[in-house]
Short mmCIF file of C-alpha atoms in Angstrom, two decimals:
data_model
loop_
_atom_site.label_atom_id
_atom_site.label_comp_id
_atom_site.label_asym_id
_atom_site.label_seq_id
_atom_site.Cartn_x
_atom_site.Cartn_y
_atom_site.Cartn_z
CA MET S 1015 80.39 66.98 88.87
CA ALA S 1016 80.41 70.66 89.76
CA ARG S 1017 83.59 71.99 91.33
CA ARG S 1018 82.96 73.13 94.88
CA GLY S 1019 84.70 75.68 97.03
CA VAL S 1020 86.07 79.17 96.57
CA PRO S 1021 88.82 79.80 93.98
CA LEU S 1022 92.13 80.21 95.77
CA ARG S 1023 93.02 83.15 93.50
CA TRP S 1024 90.08 85.13 94.90
CA CYS S 1025 91.14 84.48 98.48
CA LEU S 1026 94.76 85.46 97.88
CA ALA S 1027 93.61 88.76 96.38
CA ALA S 1028 93.12 89.89 99.98
CA TYR S 1029 96.90 89.83 100.45
CA PRO S 1030 99.14 92.66 99.23
CA PRO S 1031 100.54 92.07 95.71
CA ARG S 1032 104.14 91.96 96.98
CA TRP S 1033 103.17 89.22 99.47
CA ARG S 1034 101.42 87.24 96.75
CA ALA S 1035 104.44 87.52 94.48
CA ALA S 1036 106.62 85.99 97.22
CA ARG S 1037 104.27 83.40 98.75
CA GLU S 1038 101.50 82.52 96.31
CA HIS S 1039 103.09 79.28 95.03
CA GLU S 1040 104.06 78.25 98.55
CA VAL S 1041 100.49 78.63 99.84
CA ALA S 1042 99.12 76.82 96.80
CA GLY S 1043 101.50 73.92 97.48
CA LEU S 1044 100.44 73.74 101.12
CA LEU S 1045 96.75 73.77 100.24
CA ALA S 1046 97.32 71.08 97.60
CA ASP S 1047 98.91 68.88 100.31
CA LEU S 1048 95.96 69.55 102.61
CA ALA S 1049 93.49 68.77 99.81
CA ASP S 1050 95.21 65.40 99.24
CA ASP S 1051 94.78 64.62 102.94
CA GLU S 1052 91.06 65.26 102.83
CA GLN S 1053 90.21 63.76 99.46
CA ALA S 1054 92.43 62.28 96.78
CA GLY S 1055 92.11 64.14 93.51
CA ALA S 1056 90.50 67.20 95.07
CA ASP S 1057 90.85 70.46 93.14
CA PRO S 1058 93.83 72.28 94.70
CA GLY S 1059 92.75 75.52 93.06
CA ARG S 1060 89.71 75.76 95.34
CA VAL S 1061 89.39 75.94 99.10
CA SER S 1062 86.54 75.38 101.54
CA VAL S 1063 84.52 78.35 102.73
CA PRO S 1064 86.03 78.37 106.28
CA GLU S 1065 89.54 78.16 104.81
CA ALA S 1066 88.66 80.97 102.36
CA LEU S 1067 87.40 83.18 105.18
CA GLY S 1068 90.59 82.49 107.14
CA LEU S 1069 92.75 83.44 104.16
CA VAL S 1070 90.79 86.64 103.49
CA ARG S 1071 90.96 87.69 107.15
CA ALA S 1072 94.69 86.93 107.32
CA GLY S 1073 95.25 88.72 104.00
CA LEU S 1074 93.54 91.89 105.17
CA ALA S 1075 95.44 91.70 108.45
CA THR S 1076 98.68 91.39 106.47
CA ARG S 1077 97.75 94.49 104.45
CA VAL S 1078 97.23 96.47 107.65
CA ARG S 1079 100.32 95.06 109.40
CA THR S 1080 102.74 95.59 106.52
CA GLY S 1081 101.43 99.01 105.44
CA PRO S 1082 102.38 102.41 106.85
CA PRO S 1083 100.52 103.92 109.82
CA LEU S 1084 97.36 105.94 109.25
CA ARG S 1085 99.04 109.35 109.50
CA THR S 1086 101.57 108.36 106.81
CA ARG S 1087 98.78 107.09 104.56
CA ALA S 1088 96.77 110.27 105.07
CA ALA S 1089 99.76 112.49 104.27
CA TYR S 1090 100.48 110.41 101.16
CA ARG S 1091 96.91 110.43 99.90
CA MET S 1092 96.02 114.01 100.65
CA LEU S 1093 99.34 115.86 100.39
CA ASP S 1094 101.35 113.43 98.25
CA ALA S 1095 103.95 113.34 101.05
CA ARG S 1096 106.88 111.08 100.22
CA ILE S 1097 106.64 107.55 101.62
CA PRO S 1098 109.60 106.47 103.83
CA ALA S 1099 111.93 103.84 102.36
CA ARG S 1100 110.73 101.15 104.78
CA HIS S 1101 107.25 101.35 103.22
CA ARG S 1102 108.44 101.47 99.61
CA GLY S 1103 106.93 98.03 98.92
CA TRP S 1104 103.54 99.36 99.99
CA ALA S 1105 103.98 102.44 97.79
CA HIS S 1106 104.90 100.19 94.87
CA ASP S 1107 101.72 98.15 95.37
CA GLU S 1108 99.62 101.29 95.70
CA GLN S 1109 100.78 102.62 92.36
CA HIS S 1110 100.40 99.36 90.46
CA SER S 1111 97.20 97.83 91.82
CA VAL S 1112 93.45 98.28 91.71
CA ALA S 1113 93.43 98.52 95.50
CA GLY S 1114 95.66 101.58 95.21
CA ALA S 1115 93.20 103.22 92.82
CA VAL S 1116 90.34 102.41 95.20
CA GLY S 1117 92.31 103.91 98.08
CA ASP S 1118 92.94 107.07 96.08
CA LEU S 1119 89.25 107.29 95.21
CA VAL S 1120 88.08 106.77 98.79
CA TRP S 1121 90.42 109.43 100.16
CA SER S 1122 89.56 111.88 97.35
CA ALA S 1123 85.80 111.40 97.53
CA MET S 1124 85.57 111.17 101.32
CA PRO S 1125 85.49 114.94 102.05
CA PHE S 1126 82.65 115.43 99.56
CA ALA S 1127 80.74 112.41 100.83
CA ILE S 1128 81.06 113.69 104.41
CA ALA S 1129 79.92 117.16 103.32
CA ALA S 1130 76.94 115.61 101.53
CA ALA S 1131 75.98 113.68 104.66
CA LEU S 1132 76.42 116.61 107.05
CA MET S 1133 74.81 119.31 104.90
CA ARG S 1134 72.23 117.04 103.25
CA GLU S 1135 73.33 118.49 99.93
CA LEU S 1136 72.98 116.04 97.06
CA SER S 1137 75.30 117.95 94.73
CA PHE S 1138 78.29 116.97 96.88
CA THR S 1139 77.45 113.33 96.19
CA VAL S 1140 77.66 114.06 92.46
CA VAL S 1141 81.06 115.66 92.99
CA ALA S 1142 82.16 112.61 94.99
CA ALA S 1143 81.06 110.35 92.11
CA LEU S 1144 82.89 112.54 89.61
CA MET S 1145 86.12 111.86 91.51
CA LEU S 1146 86.29 108.39 89.91
CA PRO S 1147 87.35 109.52 86.40
CA VAL S 1148 89.41 112.33 87.93
CA VAL S 1149 91.34 109.87 90.11
CA LEU S 1150 91.87 107.42 87.25
CA LEU S 1151 93.05 110.20 84.95
CA ARG S 1152 95.36 111.59 87.61
CA ARG S 1153 96.92 108.18 88.23
CA GLU S 1154 97.45 107.75 84.50
CA LEU S 1155 98.87 111.19 83.81
CA HIS S 1156 100.89 111.66 87.00
CA GLY S 1157 101.88 108.01 87.48
CA GLU S 1158 105.43 108.48 86.25
CA ARG S 1159 106.01 111.56 88.40
CA ARG S 1160 104.66 109.79 91.48
CA ARG S 1161 106.77 106.71 90.84
CA ALA S 1162 109.85 108.91 90.52
CA LYS S 1163 109.01 110.66 93.77
CA HIS S 1164 108.16 107.65 95.91
CA LEU S 1165 110.09 104.73 94.43
CA VAL S 1166 113.47 106.18 93.50
CA ALA S 1167 115.88 105.82 96.42
CA GLN S 1168 117.41 109.03 97.74
CA PRO S 1169 121.03 109.23 98.96
CA GLY S 1170 121.37 107.58 102.35
CA GLU S 1171 118.27 105.42 102.04
CA PRO S 1172 118.66 101.65 102.30
CA PRO S 1173 118.05 99.74 99.05
CA THR S 1174 114.77 97.84 98.69
CA PRO S 1175 113.54 95.30 96.12
CA TRP S 1176 111.09 97.90 94.81
CA ASP S 1177 113.55 100.65 93.99
CA LEU S 1178 113.29 102.25 90.57
CA ALA S 1179 116.11 103.97 88.74
CA TRP S 1180 116.34 106.62 86.06
CA ALA S 1181 117.15 105.45 82.56
CA TRP S 1182 116.77 106.55 78.95
CA VAL S 1183 113.82 104.88 77.25
CA PRO S 1184 112.11 105.23 73.86
CA ARG S 1185 109.42 107.88 73.60
CA ARG S 1186 105.85 106.58 73.57
CA ARG S 1187 103.58 107.95 70.89
CA VAL S 1188 99.89 107.29 70.46
CA ALA S 1189 99.00 105.43 67.27
CA ALA S 1190 97.10 107.58 64.79
CA ARG S 1191 94.33 105.25 63.70
CA PRO S 1192 92.84 104.23 67.09
CA ALA S 1193 93.17 107.79 68.40
CA LEU S 1194 91.42 109.23 65.35
CA ARG S 1195 88.67 106.63 65.67
CA ARG S 1196 88.05 107.71 69.27
CA VAL S 1197 88.00 111.36 68.26
CA ALA S 1198 85.54 110.64 65.44
CA VAL S 1199 83.21 108.64 67.71
CA GLY S 1200 83.33 111.35 70.39
CA ALA S 1201 82.61 114.07 67.85
CA LEU S 1202 79.75 112.02 66.40
CA VAL S 1203 78.12 111.56 69.81
CA ALA S 1204 78.49 115.22 70.83
CA THR S 1205 77.29 116.46 67.42
CA ALA S 1206 74.28 114.15 67.41
CA ALA S 1207 73.30 115.28 70.91
CA ALA S 1208 73.70 118.97 70.01
CA LEU S 1209 71.75 118.62 66.74
CA GLY S 1210 69.03 116.77 68.62
CA VAL S 1211 68.70 119.70 71.02
CA VAL S 1212 68.75 122.21 68.16
CA LEU S 1213 65.91 120.40 66.38
CA THR S 1214 63.73 119.71 69.42
CA ALA S 1215 64.16 122.82 71.58
CA PRO S 1216 61.05 125.03 71.82
CA GLY S 1217 62.87 128.16 70.59
CA HIS S 1218 65.59 129.22 68.21
CA ILE S 1219 68.19 131.96 68.12
CA ALA S 1220 67.23 135.01 66.07
CA VAL S 1221 69.09 138.25 65.36
CA THR S 1222 66.86 141.32 65.21
CA PRO S 1223 67.90 144.95 64.51
CA CYS S 1224 67.40 147.37 67.37
CA GLY S 1225 68.43 150.63 65.82
CA ARG S 1226 71.57 151.93 64.16
CA ALA S 1227 74.59 149.65 64.65
CA CYS S 1228 72.61 147.51 67.04
CA VAL S 1229 71.42 143.92 66.85
CA GLU S 1230 69.84 141.70 69.46
CA VAL S 1231 70.49 137.97 69.65
CA ASP S 1232 67.45 136.45 71.28
CA ALA S 1233 65.56 133.22 71.69
CA VAL S 1234 62.22 133.22 69.94
CA ALA S 1235 59.53 130.66 69.17
CA PRO S 1236 59.06 128.41 67.27
CA GLY S 1237 61.74 125.76 67.69
CA GLY S 1238 63.97 124.49 64.95
CA PRO S 1239 67.29 125.73 63.62
CA GLY S 1240 66.10 129.01 62.12
CA ALA S 1241 67.95 130.92 59.43
CA LEU S 1242 70.94 131.83 61.62
CA GLY S 1243 71.25 128.28 62.92
CA VAL S 1244 71.17 126.81 59.42
CA GLY S 1245 73.82 129.33 58.39
CA ILE S 1246 76.08 128.34 61.29
CA LEU S 1247 75.74 124.64 60.56
CA VAL S 1248 76.26 125.02 56.80
CA GLY S 1249 79.30 127.20 57.49
CA ALA S 1250 80.69 124.54 59.82
CA VAL S 1251 80.22 121.85 57.19
CA LEU S 1252 81.98 123.97 54.56
CA LEU S 1253 84.87 124.73 56.92
CA GLY S 1254 85.12 121.02 57.83
CA LEU S 1255 85.22 120.05 54.16
CA VAL S 1256 87.97 122.57 53.40
CA LEU S 1257 90.07 121.39 56.36
CA ALA S 1258 89.43 117.77 55.41
CA VAL S 1259 90.77 118.42 51.91
CA VAL S 1260 93.86 120.08 53.41
CA VAL S 1261 94.45 117.14 55.77
CA VAL S 1262 94.01 114.54 53.04
CA ALA S 1263 96.39 116.46 50.78
CA GLY S 1264 98.95 116.62 53.58
CA LEU S 1265 98.68 112.91 54.36
CA ARG S 1266 98.91 111.89 50.72
CA GLY S 1267 101.49 114.52 49.76
CA ARG S 1268 105.17 114.06 49.11
CA ARG S 1269 106.23 114.86 52.69
CA ARG S 1270 104.90 111.60 54.02
CA ARG S 1271 107.39 109.76 51.81
CA ALA S 1272 110.18 111.53 53.70
CA LEU S 1273 109.15 110.20 57.12
CA PRO S 1274 112.31 109.92 59.23
CA ALA S 1275 113.42 106.70 60.93
CA GLN S 1276 112.31 106.62 64.56
CA PRO S 1277 114.79 104.49 66.53
CA HIS S 1278 113.75 106.08 69.83
CA ARG S 1279 110.01 105.66 69.53
CA ILE S 1280 107.39 103.10 70.54
CA VAL S 1281 103.96 103.52 68.97
CA VAL S 1282 101.26 102.44 71.41
CA PRO S 1283 97.49 102.18 71.09
CA ALA S 1284 95.44 105.01 72.55
CA GLY S 1285 95.54 104.21 76.26
CA ARG S 1286 93.13 104.57 79.13
CA ALA S 1287 94.14 108.19 79.69
CA THR S 1288 93.02 109.36 76.26
CA GLY S 1289 89.86 107.24 76.50
CA LEU S 1290 88.99 108.70 79.89
CA ALA S 1291 89.76 112.24 78.77
CA ALA S 1292 87.56 111.82 75.68
CA LEU S 1293 84.80 110.32 77.81
CA LEU S 1294 84.98 113.22 80.26
CA VAL S 1295 84.90 115.89 77.54
CA VAL S 1296 82.09 114.28 75.55
CA GLY S 1297 80.08 113.51 78.68
CA LEU S 1298 80.41 117.09 79.90
CA LEU S 1299 79.37 118.49 76.51
CA VAL S 1300 76.35 116.19 76.23
CA TRP S 1301 75.29 117.14 79.75
CA LEU S 1302 75.63 120.88 78.98
CA VAL S 1303 73.67 120.77 75.72
CA ALA S 1304 71.00 118.62 77.38
CA LEU S 1305 70.38 121.53 79.77
CA GLU S 1306 69.25 123.60 76.77
CA ARG S 1307 66.49 121.20 75.78
CA SER S 1308 63.79 123.29 77.43
CA ALA S 1309 64.98 126.66 76.13
CA ALA S 1310 66.56 128.11 73.03
CA PRO S 1311 69.86 126.44 72.17
CA GLY S 1312 73.01 128.54 72.17
CA LEU S 1313 75.89 126.33 73.26
CA SER S 1314 74.36 123.52 71.22
CA TYR S 1315 75.12 125.40 68.00
CA LEU S 1316 78.74 125.81 69.08
CA VAL S 1317 79.06 122.11 69.98
CA ALA S 1318 77.30 121.00 66.79
CA SER S 1319 79.40 123.21 64.50
CA CYS S 1320 82.72 122.34 66.17
CA GLY S 1321 81.67 118.68 66.28
CA LEU S 1322 80.90 118.70 62.56
CA VAL S 1323 84.32 120.16 61.76
CA VAL S 1324 86.16 117.65 63.96
CA LEU S 1325 84.07 114.78 62.63
CA LEU S 1326 84.73 115.63 59.00
CA VAL S 1327 88.45 116.17 59.53
CA SER S 1328 89.00 113.03 61.58
CA ALA S 1329 86.92 110.93 59.18
CA ALA S 1330 88.90 112.31 56.22
CA ALA S 1331 92.19 111.57 57.98
CA LEU S 1332 91.07 108.01 58.76
CA GLY S 1333 89.96 107.57 55.16
CA ALA S 1334 93.30 108.85 53.87
CA LEU S 1335 95.22 106.48 56.17
CA HIS S 1336 93.01 103.55 55.21
CA GLY S 1337 92.95 104.36 51.51
CA ALA S 1338 96.71 104.55 51.28
CA GLY S 1339 97.04 101.02 52.63
CA HIS S 1340 99.04 99.85 55.60
CA GLY S 1341 102.42 99.52 53.96
CA ALA S 1342 102.27 102.69 51.93
CA LEU S 1343 101.47 105.18 54.63
CA ASP S 1344 102.68 103.54 57.79
CA GLY S 1345 105.29 105.26 59.86
CA ALA S 1346 108.93 104.42 60.09
CA ALA S 1347 109.96 101.33 62.03
CA SER S 1348 110.30 101.74 65.77
CA PRO S 1349 111.89 99.56 68.49
CA GLY S 1350 108.38 98.61 69.53
CA GLY S 1351 108.15 96.58 66.36
CA GLY S 1352 105.22 98.47 64.90
CA ARG S 1353 105.16 100.46 61.70
CA GLU S 1354 102.06 102.33 62.77
CA LEU S 1355 101.88 106.05 62.04
CA ALA S 1356 101.73 108.12 65.23
CA LEU S 1357 99.16 110.82 65.85
CA VAL S 1358 101.89 113.48 66.07
CA ASP S 1359 102.99 112.51 62.55
CA VAL S 1360 99.46 112.97 61.24
CA LEU S 1361 99.21 116.40 62.86
CA ALA S 1362 102.59 117.44 61.41
CA LEU S 1363 101.71 116.18 57.92
CA ALA S 1364 98.30 117.83 58.08
CA VAL S 1365 99.90 121.25 58.51
CA GLY S 1366 102.52 120.58 55.86
CA ARG S 1367 105.52 119.77 58.05
CA VAL S 1368 107.83 116.78 57.99
CA PRO S 1369 107.50 114.97 61.37
CA ALA S 1370 110.46 115.46 63.70
CA THR S 1371 112.70 112.60 64.83
CA ASP S 1372 111.94 111.63 68.41
CA THR S 1373 114.67 111.64 71.04
CA PRO S 1374 114.72 109.25 74.01
CA ARG S 1375 113.24 110.41 77.26
CA ALA S 1376 114.36 109.93 80.85
CA ALA S 1377 112.06 107.65 82.83
CA VAL S 1378 112.04 105.49 85.95
CA VAL S 1379 112.31 101.77 85.27
CA PRO S 1380 112.38 98.69 87.56
CA ASP S 1381 115.67 97.22 86.45
CA ALA S 1382 119.00 98.95 86.69
CA VAL S 1383 119.63 99.95 83.09
CA PRO S 1384 123.02 101.52 82.33
CA ASP S 1385 122.52 105.25 82.21
CA VAL S 1386 124.12 105.83 78.84
CA VAL S 1387 123.19 109.15 77.32
CA PRO S 1388 122.12 108.49 73.72
CA ASP S 1389 123.85 110.34 70.93
CA ALA S 1390 120.84 112.47 70.05
CA VAL S 1391 120.48 113.77 73.60
CA SER S 1392 124.20 114.05 74.07
CA ASP S 1393 124.48 116.18 70.92
CA ARG S 1394 121.68 118.40 72.13
CA ARG S 1395 123.35 118.82 75.55
CA SER S 1396 126.67 119.65 73.90
CA ALA S 1397 124.97 122.27 71.79
CA ARG S 1398 123.33 123.78 74.88
CA SER S 1399 126.65 123.80 76.78
CA ALA S 1400 128.39 125.44 73.84
CA ALA S 1401 125.67 128.05 73.65
CA ARG S 1402 126.01 128.77 77.40
CA ASP S 1403 129.79 128.98 77.16
CA GLY S 1404 129.49 131.27 74.20
CA SER S 1405 127.17 133.59 76.03
CA MET R 612 111.65 87.32 128.55
CA ALA R 613 109.18 86.12 126.02
CA THR R 614 106.05 88.23 126.12
CA GLY R 615 103.02 88.43 123.89
CA ILE R 616 103.34 84.90 122.49
CA SER R 617 99.98 83.41 121.69
CA GLU R 618 99.34 79.69 121.95
CA GLN R 619 99.36 79.35 118.16
CA THR R 620 102.69 81.15 117.87
CA TYR R 621 104.13 79.04 120.67
CA LEU R 622 103.07 75.81 119.00
CA VAL R 623 104.51 76.88 115.65
CA MET R 624 107.80 77.79 117.35
CA LEU R 625 107.85 74.42 119.09
CA ALA R 626 107.21 72.72 115.74
CA LEU R 627 110.25 74.47 114.29
CA ALA R 628 112.44 73.91 117.34
CA ASP R 629 113.82 70.45 116.56
CA GLU R 630 114.23 70.63 112.78
CA PRO R 631 113.37 72.86 109.79
CA ARG R 632 109.86 72.25 108.50
CA HIS R 633 107.76 73.43 105.58
CA GLY R 634 104.23 74.75 105.99
CA TYR R 635 102.46 71.44 105.71
CA GLY R 636 104.94 69.83 108.11
CA VAL R 637 104.35 72.62 110.63
CA LEU R 638 100.58 72.11 110.48
CA ARG R 639 100.92 68.40 111.14
CA GLU R 640 103.41 68.91 113.98
CA VAL R 641 101.22 71.55 115.62
CA LYS R 642 98.28 69.18 115.52
CA ALA R 643 100.39 66.42 117.06
CA LEU R 644 101.86 68.69 119.77
CA SER R 645 98.40 69.90 120.79
CA GLY R 646 96.96 66.39 120.85
CA GLY R 647 94.73 67.18 117.88
CA ARG R 648 93.16 70.18 119.61
CA VAL R 649 94.70 72.93 117.45
CA ALA R 650 94.29 72.74 113.67
CA LEU R 651 95.75 75.85 112.07
CA GLY R 652 94.44 77.19 108.78
CA ALA R 653 96.78 78.34 106.03
CA GLY R 654 95.96 82.00 106.67
CA THR R 655 96.77 81.74 110.36
CA LEU R 656 99.95 79.75 109.76
CA TYR R 657 101.43 82.25 107.32
CA GLY R 658 100.42 85.15 109.54
CA VAL R 659 102.37 83.55 112.40
CA LEU R 660 105.34 82.70 110.18
CA ASP R 661 105.44 86.26 108.80
CA ARG R 662 105.57 87.72 112.28
CA LEU R 663 108.24 85.26 113.41
CA VAL R 664 110.41 86.17 110.42
CA GLU R 665 109.81 89.91 110.96
CA ARG R 666 110.93 89.59 114.61
CA GLY R 667 113.99 87.59 113.59
CA TRP R 668 112.84 84.51 115.52
CA ALA R 669 112.60 82.32 112.42
CA GLN R 670 114.10 82.30 108.96
CA MET R 671 113.75 80.48 105.69
CA SER R 672 116.31 77.73 105.40
CA ASP R 673 115.58 76.03 102.09
CA GLU R 674 113.04 75.54 99.36
CA VAL R 675 112.33 72.52 97.20
CA VAL R 676 109.76 71.64 94.57
CA VAL R 677 108.01 68.29 95.08
CA ASP R 678 105.47 67.14 92.48
CA GLY R 679 105.32 70.68 91.17
CA ARG R 680 104.55 72.06 94.64
CA LEU R 681 106.83 74.62 96.19
CA ARG R 682 107.86 73.77 99.75
CA ARG R 683 109.70 76.42 101.69
CA TYR R 684 111.42 75.29 104.88
CA TYR R 685 111.68 77.43 108.00
CA ARG R 686 113.90 77.09 111.04
CA LEU R 687 114.13 78.88 114.37
CA THR R 688 116.99 81.30 114.87
CA ASP R 689 119.03 81.30 118.08
CA GLU R 690 116.95 84.21 119.31
CA GLY R 691 113.75 82.35 118.47
CA LEU R 692 115.02 79.28 120.34
CA ALA R 693 115.79 81.44 123.37
CA GLN R 694 112.30 82.94 123.23
CA VAL R 695 110.53 79.58 123.04
CA THR R 696 112.72 78.23 125.85
CA ALA R 697 111.86 81.23 128.03
CA GLU R 698 108.19 80.84 127.23
CA THR R 699 108.34 77.14 128.10
CA GLU R 700 109.96 77.98 131.45
CA ARG R 701 107.28 80.58 132.11
CA LEU R 702 104.56 78.05 131.36
CA ARG R 703 106.28 75.45 133.57
CA GLU R 704 106.35 77.88 136.51
CA LEU R 705 102.73 78.81 135.83
CA ALA R 706 101.74 75.14 135.79
CA ALA R 707 103.61 74.54 139.07
CA ARG R 708 101.82 77.47 140.72
CA ALA R 709 98.52 76.23 139.35
CA ARG R 710 99.12 72.78 140.84
CA ARG R 711 99.89 74.31 144.25
CA VAL R 712 96.72 76.41 144.13
CA LEU R 713 94.57 73.49 143.13
CA ALA R 714 96.15 71.20 145.80
CA ALA R 715 95.42 73.76 148.57
CA ARG R 716 91.76 74.07 147.49
CA PRO R 717 89.27 72.20 149.76
CA ALA R 718 87.75 69.15 148.16
CA LEU R 719 84.34 69.74 146.61
CA GLY R 720 81.45 68.50 148.73
CA GLY R 721 83.47 68.75 151.96
CA ALA R 722 82.08 70.07 155.27
#
């Protein structure tokens, strides 16, 4: 028999996250009691449509009632004005929920959408749509700064359950392998698009002499790479191969065996921020080279040649990491439990340096962690103080 | 003086007036007090309870888990009891005035 009704989880999504955290089990218990009244053995995880509508309406009303007034929201969204302590729960939800991201997007895109409607200019709509990756990237990159600004209690403010505090935490480093894979895929896409334009455009770039010490770079028919284009691409491949050999030598050289222990590091997979940034860059490049499809390519050569270099180097680095095996080339152990090599290590090894030992970083965390300055930072501070005193 | 109390809020306060009750108990008591006329939904009930707690008229008194279901009990505070008493007095006076007005009205169908 098919289960009927609306999932309770969907209905409760209308409530603010902090309300759900406090009351979700209580409401589920109440609805389970009501379901027993109506029909023994009814699914307590689902509610009737009228009950669902009531919960959604009450949830939205709770969001409005427990949130800050409109002027405070507007100042927060548009000017990043600090949220008062009494609305810190709302600020916490905003920075940790999808609804917060949607709110950011609406407020960021609204001026462009209004301009598009008033001026009947379609390009403003495109700008409004482009705000989505911009907003997501901004939340990812500036999230820590915003949490520190809005969720750390200032002197004289009453404590709230959502207060954050400063503490020393391990430094997060992006794992090398997934990051290099993303770079290689991005370079492959951009290079393929640029080469496609180079091969299909109706003209090609040619250099013709125009007198003494004078050359003209011009677009001439027919299409195709032409002698200059072939030279650029072959040169890019040669440069990529040379750099790839250097990178592989660095990754397999003796310095990698001297990788330092990293007690203050957590190696994490490439996150949403790097994915979004790569998507933005590659998307922008593909869009720009696509504009050259009906003319002679110029930027396409630049994208194709740079893409070939990046592709060859990243593929060589991935091959070197894979070929050396997991145990042989993996990075030093970190508190995060992984022995994955970080991208910064690969970059250091590629240029012939021994990777530096990471120091802890100051960050805002939910729980009150004792603010003990680690030895590495303490030593560095002492050295700075001594230097100041000496001067 | 109690002002701005809706019928639903008044019934919930009355349900909490004699003893602490959990959500399901409040719903049943409200239905009984209204003679079966008012059946609150879960969304409405928790909206009312939230506002009562915010105003300091009610507070959580206990929570137990029965058959894996969390039951949180609420009780009226002294201020909440004073508010519901004042509202009851206001309604009593209103009812008395209404009776006087209706008694003075000529009978329907009269000359």
